[in-house]
Amino acid sequence: MAKFLLFIFVSAALWGCGGGGGGDSGRSGGAGSADFDCNGSCTNLNLTIEDVGRVLSQAIAGAEQMGAAATFAVVDRVGNVLALYQMPGAAATTTINGQIGAAGGLEGLTVPSTLAAISKAGTGAYLSSQGNAFSTRTASQIVQEHFNPGEQRQPGGPLFGVQFSQLPCGDVVVSDGSMAGPRAMPLGLSADPGGIPLYKSGDMVGGIGVEFDSAYRLDRDILDTDSDPEEIVAMQASIGFEAPSKRVAPNINVGKSLRYTDLGYEELEPLPEVLPEVNSANLVVAIRAGTTFGDAASGYVRSVRAGVATAFLANSAGSARFPTRAGTGLPGGVQLSPAEVDAILDSAQVTASRARAAIRRPLDSAARVSIWVVDTQGAPLGFTRSEDAPVFGTDVALQKARTATFFSLPDAGAVLSAAGLGGYSAAAAGFLGPSALAGGNAITCRAMGNLSRPFFVDGIDGNSNGPYSLPFPGTAAGSSWSPFNTGVQLDAAFPGIAAALGGASLKSCTSSAFGRRLANGIQIFPGSVPLFRGSTLIGGLGISGDGVDQDDLIAFYGASRPGLDRAGHTTIGDPVLGFNAPKEIRSDQIILPIADTRLRYVNCPEGAFVGDNSQNVCDGL
């Protein structure tokens, strides 16, 4: 019945610089002609009506060469749908399949192809920037139970869980009639090959998504090289708007080299000299121009914070949507003040400007991230983002701040039970001890990730699942884990996702039992810390946009005494801890039932800062 109802819901929804020279060597997947050596400061451009029409014409020609009838979506950098096109005879729906025999969650649901195409286009745009170009194939590599997929006894992907972000029920995504972003992705972020970013003169301006094979899935085996038809058509559509060859995923190593596409542009069949016309009768959403990122109309306005080039989320008038404010009142008046929120944002932003990026090129670039501070009720108290940070981090960083805060609250277990998720709170109490969800521990998103894997300890096939996850398919009856059914993360948000796709206008994905505390959903990969005043929880800090160790560094060091001092806030925060949790209650101090095993709290890179030889900068904080 749930599958049928969700099908009805989604079926009803209408969604609606200088060139060349020097730097890193290029890799197959991008185009050398697109190498402008942009480092985040190149002029932002936009997709014009003519650009969008050209992308569609090339997509149609590519599909016709294959004898396929396809659905295409083009979005701008902040997720506005600039065109949605269905060729005559295109499949109206596609079926979600994690390909591991899982049951429950989104597994087996049939959804409109238009929604799949939008999510694929948006994924390419949201994960990319002037410093990196990632595709839906890249996403597939980094969200599965092993990294790399198919390699046994390897931990889960570094962005495990990111697929359940940018949800249409959240309170950060914009759903009004303006062009301001960020916009929701109807199915979250996609891991189905066939979505890639679009570039102009080195600037990331949008994405193209292609869907026609009626299967919404992942690449389970990256040891081979696919000739994926949807990916090929997406690449053909992007000709003239290719990602720079020096920025595509294979140039970026996060312990293992990442994938972008399985073919190079030089391997594509040439398109006809005369391209087919775009038939307006086949447009589900008419062609329009995209926004220029950084203009007020895009929802992001440039600024400067603590001497660093930044941006903030803005309304159509250019005013901040989330101005700095005080936290909800707490006993004794210990809630965060506006000055303290600004100090934490400054400290995290300065830390990011010093941190050596993991997913950007050229090498030794500074990390570019989104930063949120929330109070104990999940209310946003302030936001900032680095220049050219990828857009996906806007929503994810808030998820992370809220997740760390909520799971450190004294009533977390009771709230989960009231929301009908008591099985997870019981499992956590049995695994971690009765104080686990009663305010006895400071929990980060890294610790939540440890507890949300289908195997605990992570990556060891055959182990039981973590308390916030589900059994791996074939190991137990009932609902089972897949990238489309992650456990408490999806179960908490599922009602809101279904209602939003059915046309409901929501500002929370979770039930009323949570209030606003997890309004845009739970996140389960690293990059957050709960904030404390002494032993009292007062909020959370979430970071997203670069490598997960970098996100951890910026959160933990940003909340620390040295971080605050570096940003000039020497009198704000505890004289030893800043706003970090007391060491004795951090998640890495929990005694687990598995011998010689601990949760992690944070994991900082060893050589953290550009131009600084300091090692292990998080030790002792």
PDB file of N, CA and C in Angstrom, residues 416-502:
ATOM      1  N   LEU A 416      12.235   9.988  19.622  1.00  0.00           N
ATOM      2  CA  LEU A 416      12.207   8.933  18.610  1.00  0.00           C
ATOM      3  C   LEU A 416      11.034   7.987  18.858  1.00  0.00           C
ATOM      4  N   SER A 417      10.818   7.614  20.090  1.00  0.00           N
ATOM      5  CA  SER A 417       9.702   6.719  20.404  1.00  0.00           C
ATOM      6  C   SER A 417       8.370   7.385  20.099  1.00  0.00           C
ATOM      7  N   ALA A 418       8.236   8.655  20.453  1.00  0.00           N
ATOM      8  CA  ALA A 418       6.986   9.370  20.179  1.00  0.00           C
ATOM      9  C   ALA A 418       6.711   9.501  18.690  1.00  0.00           C
ATOM     10  N   ALA A 419       7.768   9.487  17.899  1.00  0.00           N
ATOM     11  CA  ALA A 419       7.630   9.583  16.444  1.00  0.00           C
ATOM     12  C   ALA A 419       7.429   8.220  15.783  1.00  0.00           C
ATOM     13  N   GLY A 420       7.282   7.175  16.582  1.00  0.00           N
ATOM     14  CA  GLY A 420       7.083   5.840  16.036  1.00  0.00           C
ATOM     15  C   GLY A 420       8.363   5.144  15.634  1.00  0.00           C
ATOM     16  N   LEU A 421       9.498   5.652  16.121  1.00  0.00           N
ATOM     17  CA  LEU A 421      10.805   5.091  15.778  1.00  0.00           C
ATOM     18  C   LEU A 421      11.490   4.508  17.009  1.00  0.00           C
ATOM     19  N   GLY A 422      10.684   3.998  17.927  1.00  0.00           N
ATOM     20  CA  GLY A 422      11.216   3.495  19.171  1.00  0.00           C
ATOM     21  C   GLY A 422      12.124   2.286  19.023  1.00  0.00           C
ATOM     22  N   GLY A 423      11.970   1.549  17.923  1.00  0.00           N
ATOM     23  CA  GLY A 423      12.860   0.411  17.700  1.00  0.00           C
ATOM     24  C   GLY A 423      14.307   0.842  17.591  1.00  0.00           C
ATOM     25  N   TYR A 424      14.545   2.016  16.990  1.00  0.00           N
ATOM     26  CA  TYR A 424      15.915   2.514  16.869  1.00  0.00           C
ATOM     27  C   TYR A 424      16.454   2.979  18.222  1.00  0.00           C
ATOM     28  N   SER A 425      15.608   3.658  19.006  1.00  0.00           N
ATOM     29  CA  SER A 425      16.095   4.122  20.313  1.00  0.00           C
ATOM     30  C   SER A 425      16.376   2.934  21.224  1.00  0.00           C
ATOM     31  N   ALA A 426      15.554   1.897  21.139  1.00  0.00           N
ATOM     32  CA  ALA A 426      15.801   0.703  21.949  1.00  0.00           C
ATOM     33  C   ALA A 426      17.089   0.010  21.518  1.00  0.00           C
ATOM     34  N   ALA A 427      17.299  -0.072  20.204  1.00  0.00           N
ATOM     35  CA  ALA A 427      18.525  -0.701  19.710  1.00  0.00           C
ATOM     36  C   ALA A 427      19.754   0.086  20.141  1.00  0.00           C
ATOM     37  N   ALA A 428      19.652   1.413  20.103  1.00  0.00           N
ATOM     38  CA  ALA A 428      20.792   2.243  20.506  1.00  0.00           C
ATOM     39  C   ALA A 428      21.077   2.096  21.992  1.00  0.00           C
ATOM     40  N   ALA A 429      20.021   2.069  22.803  1.00  0.00           N
ATOM     41  CA  ALA A 429      20.222   1.920  24.246  1.00  0.00           C
ATOM     42  C   ALA A 429      20.834   0.564  24.571  1.00  0.00           C
ATOM     43  N   GLY A 430      20.397  -0.471  23.841  1.00  0.00           N
ATOM     44  CA  GLY A 430      20.958  -1.792  24.075  1.00  0.00           C
ATOM     45  C   GLY A 430      22.407  -1.900  23.661  1.00  0.00           C
ATOM     46  N   PHE A 431      22.778  -1.133  22.641  1.00  0.00           N
ATOM     47  CA  PHE A 431      24.135  -1.210  22.109  1.00  0.00           C
ATOM     48  C   PHE A 431      25.090  -0.280  22.844  1.00  0.00           C
ATOM     49  N   LEU A 432      24.613   0.935  23.156  1.00  0.00           N
ATOM     50  CA  LEU A 432      25.483   1.975  23.710  1.00  0.00           C
ATOM     51  C   LEU A 432      25.328   2.157  25.214  1.00  0.00           C
ATOM     52  N   GLY A 433      24.238   1.629  25.765  1.00  0.00           N
ATOM     53  CA  GLY A 433      23.967   1.843  27.173  1.00  0.00           C
ATOM     54  C   GLY A 433      22.810   2.807  27.357  1.00  0.00           C
ATOM     55  N   PRO A 434      22.175   2.808  28.513  1.00  0.00           N
ATOM     56  CA  PRO A 434      20.953   3.595  28.720  1.00  0.00           C
ATOM     57  C   PRO A 434      21.135   5.096  28.622  1.00  0.00           C
ATOM     58  N   SER A 435      22.358   5.593  28.791  1.00  0.00           N
ATOM     59  CA  SER A 435      22.564   7.048  28.721  1.00  0.00           C
ATOM     60  C   SER A 435      22.746   7.549  27.295  1.00  0.00           C
ATOM     61  N   ALA A 436      22.751   6.635  26.313  1.00  0.00           N
ATOM     62  CA  ALA A 436      23.096   7.002  24.942  1.00  0.00           C
ATOM     63  C   ALA A 436      22.170   8.062  24.369  1.00  0.00           C
ATOM     64  N   LEU A 437      20.879   7.945  24.611  1.00  0.00           N
ATOM     65  CA  LEU A 437      19.917   8.907  24.079  1.00  0.00           C
ATOM     66  C   LEU A 437      19.233   9.655  25.224  1.00  0.00           C
ATOM     67  N   ALA A 438      19.946   9.828  26.302  1.00  0.00           N
ATOM     68  CA  ALA A 438      19.419  10.537  27.468  1.00  0.00           C
ATOM     69  C   ALA A 438      20.344  11.672  27.891  1.00  0.00           C
ATOM     70  N   GLY A 439      21.106  12.205  26.948  1.00  0.00           N
ATOM     71  CA  GLY A 439      21.965  13.340  27.237  1.00  0.00           C
ATOM     72  C   GLY A 439      23.272  13.007  27.891  1.00  0.00           C
ATOM     73  N   GLY A 440      23.610  11.723  27.932  1.00  0.00           N
ATOM     74  CA  GLY A 440      24.842  11.346  28.587  1.00  0.00           C
ATOM     75  C   GLY A 440      26.066  11.421  27.719  1.00  0.00           C
ATOM     76  N   ASN A 441      25.871  11.635  26.417  1.00  0.00           N
ATOM     77  CA  ASN A 441      26.999  11.635  25.485  1.00  0.00           C
ATOM     78  C   ASN A 441      26.882  12.763  24.475  1.00  0.00           C
ATOM     79  N   ALA A 442      28.013  13.228  23.998  1.00  0.00           N
ATOM     80  CA  ALA A 442      28.083  14.177  22.883  1.00  0.00           C
ATOM     81  C   ALA A 442      28.307  13.363  21.617  1.00  0.00           C
ATOM     82  N   ILE A 443      27.360  13.456  20.684  1.00  0.00           N
ATOM     83  CA  ILE A 443      27.363  12.626  19.474  1.00  0.00           C
ATOM     84  C   ILE A 443      27.608  13.511  18.254  1.00  0.00           C
ATOM     85  N   THR A 444      28.542  13.133  17.433  1.00  0.00           N
ATOM     86  CA  THR A 444      28.810  13.831  16.179  1.00  0.00           C
ATOM     87  C   THR A 444      28.230  13.044  15.008  1.00  0.00           C
ATOM     88  N   CYS A 445      28.250  13.649  13.832  1.00  0.00           N
ATOM     89  CA  CYS A 445      27.799  12.922  12.643  1.00  0.00           C
ATOM     90  C   CYS A 445      28.755  11.787  12.287  1.00  0.00           C
ATOM     91  N   ARG A 446      30.019  11.906  12.635  1.00  0.00           N
ATOM     92  CA  ARG A 446      30.928  10.775  12.392  1.00  0.00           C
ATOM     93  C   ARG A 446      30.511   9.578  13.243  1.00  0.00           C
ATOM     94  N   ALA A 447      30.167   9.813  14.492  1.00  0.00           N
ATOM     95  CA  ALA A 447      29.687   8.721  15.337  1.00  0.00           C
ATOM     96  C   ALA A 447      28.364   8.178  14.825  1.00  0.00           C
ATOM     97  N   MET A 448      27.469   9.068  14.382  1.00  0.00           N
ATOM     98  CA  MET A 448      26.202   8.611  13.815  1.00  0.00           C
ATOM     99  C   MET A 448      26.441   7.745  12.586  1.00  0.00           C
ATOM    100  N   GLY A 449      27.421   8.112  11.791  1.00  0.00           N
ATOM    101  CA  GLY A 449      27.749   7.285  10.633  1.00  0.00           C
ATOM    102  C   GLY A 449      28.233   5.905  11.032  1.00  0.00           C
ATOM    103  N   ASN A 450      29.069   5.838  12.066  1.00  0.00           N
ATOM    104  CA  ASN A 450      29.519   4.541  12.580  1.00  0.00           C
ATOM    105  C   ASN A 450      28.331   3.654  12.936  1.00  0.00           C
ATOM    106  N   LEU A 451      27.306   4.254  13.535  1.00  0.00           N
ATOM    107  CA  LEU A 451      26.157   3.508  14.046  1.00  0.00           C
ATOM    108  C   LEU A 451      25.069   3.275  12.997  1.00  0.00           C
ATOM    109  N   SER A 452      25.244   3.844  11.810  1.00  0.00           N
ATOM    110  CA  SER A 452      24.205   3.779  10.771  1.00  0.00           C
ATOM    111  C   SER A 452      24.605   2.918   9.581  1.00  0.00           C
ATOM    112  N   ARG A 453      25.653   2.114   9.752  1.00  0.00           N
ATOM    113  CA  ARG A 453      26.102   1.260   8.670  1.00  0.00           C
ATOM    114  C   ARG A 453      25.416  -0.106   8.738  1.00  0.00           C
ATOM    115  N   PRO A 454      25.263  -0.766   7.599  1.00  0.00           N
ATOM    116  CA  PRO A 454      24.641  -2.099   7.620  1.00  0.00           C
ATOM    117  C   PRO A 454      25.523  -3.158   8.248  1.00  0.00           C
ATOM    118  N   PHE A 455      26.805  -2.810   8.470  1.00  0.00           N
ATOM    119  CA  PHE A 455      27.718  -3.697   9.192  1.00  0.00           C
ATOM    120  C   PHE A 455      28.386  -2.889  10.307  1.00  0.00           C
ATOM    121  N   PHE A 456      28.468  -3.468  11.481  1.00  0.00           N
ATOM    122  CA  PHE A 456      29.239  -2.859  12.557  1.00  0.00           C
ATOM    123  C   PHE A 456      30.148  -3.950  13.131  1.00  0.00           C
ATOM    124  N   VAL A 457      31.449  -3.777  12.974  1.00  0.00           N
ATOM    125  CA  VAL A 457      32.215  -2.619  12.572  1.00  0.00           C
ATOM    126  C   VAL A 457      32.080  -2.419  11.050  1.00  0.00           C
ATOM    127  N   ASP A 458      32.146  -1.161  10.632  1.00  0.00           N
ATOM    128  CA  ASP A 458      31.916  -0.762   9.253  1.00  0.00           C
ATOM    129  C   ASP A 458      32.771  -1.551   8.271  1.00  0.00           C
ATOM    130  N   GLY A 459      32.116  -2.043   7.217  1.00  0.00           N
ATOM    131  CA  GLY A 459      32.818  -2.655   6.101  1.00  0.00           C
ATOM    132  C   GLY A 459      33.064  -4.136   6.216  1.00  0.00           C
ATOM    133  N   ILE A 460      32.793  -4.728   7.362  1.00  0.00           N
ATOM    134  CA  ILE A 460      33.083  -6.147   7.554  1.00  0.00           C
ATOM    135  C   ILE A 460      31.814  -6.947   7.260  1.00  0.00           C
ATOM    136  N   ASP A 461      31.738  -7.481   6.039  1.00  0.00           N
ATOM    137  CA  ASP A 461      30.556  -8.231   5.618  1.00  0.00           C
ATOM    138  C   ASP A 461      30.266  -9.362   6.598  1.00  0.00           C
ATOM    139  N   GLY A 462      28.988  -9.554   6.869  1.00  0.00           N
ATOM    140  CA  GLY A 462      28.576 -10.599   7.791  1.00  0.00           C
ATOM    141  C   GLY A 462      28.341 -10.114   9.198  1.00  0.00           C
ATOM    142  N   ASN A 463      28.893  -8.942   9.547  1.00  0.00           N
ATOM    143  CA  ASN A 463      28.618  -8.369  10.858  1.00  0.00           C
ATOM    144  C   ASN A 463      27.162  -7.909  10.942  1.00  0.00           C
ATOM    145  N   SER A 464      26.642  -7.817  12.136  1.00  0.00           N
ATOM    146  CA  SER A 464      25.303  -7.261  12.335  1.00  0.00           C
ATOM    147  C   SER A 464      25.305  -5.774  12.025  1.00  0.00           C
ATOM    148  N   ASN A 465      24.108  -5.258  11.757  1.00  0.00           N
ATOM    149  CA  ASN A 465      23.976  -3.837  11.450  1.00  0.00           C
ATOM    150  C   ASN A 465      24.102  -2.979  12.695  1.00  0.00           C
ATOM    151  N   GLY A 466      24.496  -1.713  12.491  1.00  0.00           N
ATOM    152  CA  GLY A 466      24.500  -0.746  13.583  1.00  0.00           C
ATOM    153  C   GLY A 466      23.077  -0.457  14.034  1.00  0.00           C
ATOM    154  N   PRO A 467      22.897   0.094  15.230  1.00  0.00           N
ATOM    155  CA  PRO A 467      21.553   0.275  15.785  1.00  0.00           C
ATOM    156  C   PRO A 467      20.675   1.257  15.024  1.00  0.00           C
ATOM    157  N   TYR A 468      21.271   2.166  14.239  1.00  0.00           N
ATOM    158  CA  TYR A 468      20.471   3.106  13.466  1.00  0.00           C
ATOM    159  C   TYR A 468      20.330   2.682  12.005  1.00  0.00           C
ATOM    160  N   SER A 469      20.810   1.507  11.678  1.00  0.00           N
ATOM    161  CA  SER A 469      20.733   0.984  10.322  1.00  0.00           C
ATOM    162  C   SER A 469      19.749  -0.177  10.279  1.00  0.00           C
ATOM    163  N   LEU A 470      19.792  -0.926   9.177  1.00  0.00           N
ATOM    164  CA  LEU A 470      18.948  -2.096   8.952  1.00  0.00           C
ATOM    165  C   LEU A 470      19.824  -3.269   8.546  1.00  0.00           C
ATOM    166  N   PRO A 471      19.335  -4.496   8.690  1.00  0.00           N
ATOM    167  CA  PRO A 471      20.143  -5.651   8.275  1.00  0.00           C
ATOM    168  C   PRO A 471      20.427  -5.628   6.780  1.00  0.00           C
ATOM    169  N   PHE A 472      21.591  -6.129   6.413  1.00  0.00           N
ATOM    170  CA  PHE A 472      21.914  -6.253   4.997  1.00  0.00           C
ATOM    171  C   PHE A 472      21.013  -7.325   4.389  1.00  0.00           C
ATOM    172  N   PRO A 473      20.587  -7.143   3.130  1.00  0.00           N
ATOM    173  CA  PRO A 473      19.686  -8.125   2.517  1.00  0.00           C
ATOM    174  C   PRO A 473      20.218  -9.552   2.634  1.00  0.00           C
ATOM    175  N   GLY A 474      19.304 -10.444   2.995  1.00  0.00           N
ATOM    176  CA  GLY A 474      19.653 -11.850   3.107  1.00  0.00           C
ATOM    177  C   GLY A 474      20.091 -12.279   4.486  1.00  0.00           C
ATOM    178  N   THR A 475      20.235 -11.329   5.405  1.00  0.00           N
ATOM    179  CA  THR A 475      20.700 -11.682   6.749  1.00  0.00           C
ATOM    180  C   THR A 475      19.570 -11.714   7.767  1.00  0.00           C
ATOM    181  N   ALA A 476      18.409 -11.164   7.425  1.00  0.00           N
ATOM    182  CA  ALA A 476      17.271 -11.162   8.349  1.00  0.00           C
ATOM    183  C   ALA A 476      16.009 -10.904   7.552  1.00  0.00           C
ATOM    184  N   ALA A 477      14.878 -11.281   8.126  1.00  0.00           N
ATOM    185  CA  ALA A 477      13.601 -11.043   7.467  1.00  0.00           C
ATOM    186  C   ALA A 477      13.182  -9.586   7.628  1.00  0.00           C
ATOM    187  N   GLY A 478      12.258  -9.155   6.760  1.00  0.00           N
ATOM    188  CA  GLY A 478      11.709  -7.809   6.879  1.00  0.00           C
ATOM    189  C   GLY A 478      12.507  -6.783   6.107  1.00  0.00           C
ATOM    190  N   SER A 479      12.321  -5.518   6.497  1.00  0.00           N
ATOM    191  CA  SER A 479      12.982  -4.410   5.823  1.00  0.00           C
ATOM    192  C   SER A 479      14.497  -4.559   5.909  1.00  0.00           C
ATOM    193  N   SER A 480      15.178  -4.250   4.815  1.00  0.00           N
ATOM    194  CA  SER A 480      16.626  -4.444   4.775  1.00  0.00           C
ATOM    195  C   SER A 480      17.313  -3.223   4.179  1.00  0.00           C
ATOM    196  N   TRP A 481      18.602  -3.120   4.479  1.00  0.00           N
ATOM    197  CA  TRP A 481      19.368  -1.934   4.088  1.00  0.00           C
ATOM    198  C   TRP A 481      19.634  -1.901   2.586  1.00  0.00           C
ATOM    199  N   SER A 482      19.619  -0.708   2.031  1.00  0.00           N
ATOM    200  CA  SER A 482      20.164  -0.405   0.707  1.00  0.00           C
ATOM    201  C   SER A 482      20.413   1.093   0.679  1.00  0.00           C
ATOM    202  N   PRO A 483      21.085   1.609  -0.339  1.00  0.00           N
ATOM    203  CA  PRO A 483      21.233   3.064  -0.429  1.00  0.00           C
ATOM    204  C   PRO A 483      19.896   3.792  -0.519  1.00  0.00           C
ATOM    205  N   PHE A 484      18.813   3.066  -0.834  1.00  0.00           N
ATOM    206  CA  PHE A 484      17.478   3.645  -0.881  1.00  0.00           C
ATOM    207  C   PHE A 484      16.662   3.315   0.369  1.00  0.00           C
ATOM    208  N   ASN A 485      17.304   2.748   1.390  1.00  0.00           N
ATOM    209  CA  ASN A 485      16.615   2.389   2.632  1.00  0.00           C
ATOM    210  C   ASN A 485      17.664   2.293   3.739  1.00  0.00           C
ATOM    211  N   THR A 486      18.063   3.447   4.266  1.00  0.00           N
ATOM    212  CA  THR A 486      19.253   3.512   5.104  1.00  0.00           C
ATOM    213  C   THR A 486      18.991   3.303   6.595  1.00  0.00           C
ATOM    214  N   GLY A 487      17.728   3.235   7.014  1.00  0.00           N
ATOM    215  CA  GLY A 487      17.448   3.062   8.438  1.00  0.00           C
ATOM    216  C   GLY A 487      16.762   4.275   9.013  1.00  0.00           C
ATOM    217  N   VAL A 488      17.179   4.709  10.198  1.00  0.00           N
ATOM    218  CA  VAL A 488      16.500   5.821  10.849  1.00  0.00           C
ATOM    219  C   VAL A 488      16.556   7.082   9.992  1.00  0.00           C
ATOM    220  N   GLN A 489      17.598   7.254   9.202  1.00  0.00           N
ATOM    221  CA  GLN A 489      17.708   8.445   8.362  1.00  0.00           C
ATOM    222  C   GLN A 489      16.502   8.573   7.440  1.00  0.00           C
ATOM    223  N   LEU A 490      16.188   7.509   6.687  1.00  0.00           N
ATOM    224  CA  LEU A 490      15.039   7.563   5.782  1.00  0.00           C
ATOM    225  C   LEU A 490      13.728   7.465   6.543  1.00  0.00           C
ATOM    226  N   ASP A 491      13.649   6.582   7.518  1.00  0.00           N
ATOM    227  CA  ASP A 491      12.378   6.379   8.203  1.00  0.00           C
ATOM    228  C   ASP A 491      11.881   7.654   8.876  1.00  0.00           C
ATOM    229  N   ALA A 492      12.786   8.470   9.393  1.00  0.00           N
ATOM    230  CA  ALA A 492      12.365   9.724  10.026  1.00  0.00           C
ATOM    231  C   ALA A 492      11.780  10.702   9.014  1.00  0.00           C
ATOM    232  N   ALA A 493      12.273  10.675   7.778  1.00  0.00           N
ATOM    233  CA  ALA A 493      11.864  11.653   6.769  1.00  0.00           C
ATOM    234  C   ALA A 493      10.832  11.134   5.785  1.00  0.00           C
ATOM    235  N   PHE A 494      10.604   9.832   5.740  1.00  0.00           N
ATOM    236  CA  PHE A 494       9.758   9.254   4.695  1.00  0.00           C
ATOM    237  C   PHE A 494       8.367   9.884   4.609  1.00  0.00           C
ATOM    238  N   PRO A 495       7.649  10.092   5.727  1.00  0.00           N
ATOM    239  CA  PRO A 495       6.318  10.693   5.601  1.00  0.00           C
ATOM    240  C   PRO A 495       6.353  12.074   4.954  1.00  0.00           C
ATOM    241  N   GLY A 496       7.344  12.869   5.299  1.00  0.00           N
ATOM    242  CA  GLY A 496       7.449  14.201   4.716  1.00  0.00           C
ATOM    243  C   GLY A 496       7.794  14.164   3.249  1.00  0.00           C
ATOM    244  N   ILE A 497       8.684  13.238   2.858  1.00  0.00           N
ATOM    245  CA  ILE A 497       9.031  13.109   1.447  1.00  0.00           C
ATOM    246  C   ILE A 497       7.789  12.770   0.638  1.00  0.00           C
ATOM    247  N   ALA A 498       7.017  11.777   1.104  1.00  0.00           N
ATOM    248  CA  ALA A 498       5.825  11.357   0.384  1.00  0.00           C
ATOM    249  C   ALA A 498       4.810  12.490   0.276  1.00  0.00           C
ATOM    250  N   ALA A 499       4.583  13.202   1.380  1.00  0.00           N
ATOM    251  CA  ALA A 499       3.601  14.279   1.364  1.00  0.00           C
ATOM    252  C   ALA A 499       4.036  15.420   0.454  1.00  0.00           C
ATOM    253  N   ALA A 500       5.326  15.777   0.486  1.00  0.00           N
ATOM    254  CA  ALA A 500       5.818  16.865  -0.364  1.00  0.00           C
ATOM    255  C   ALA A 500       5.699  16.512  -1.834  1.00  0.00           C
ATOM    256  N   LEU A 501       6.019  15.286  -2.187  1.00  0.00           N
ATOM    257  CA  LEU A 501       5.902  14.876  -3.576  1.00  0.00           C
ATOM    258  C   LEU A 501       4.447  14.814  -4.023  1.00  0.00           C
ATOM    259  N   GLY A 502       3.548  14.685  -3.073  1.00  0.00           N
ATOM    260  CA  GLY A 502       2.130  14.707  -3.393  1.00  0.00           C
ATOM    261  C   GLY A 502       1.562  16.107  -3.512  1.00  0.00           C
TER     262      GLY A 502
END
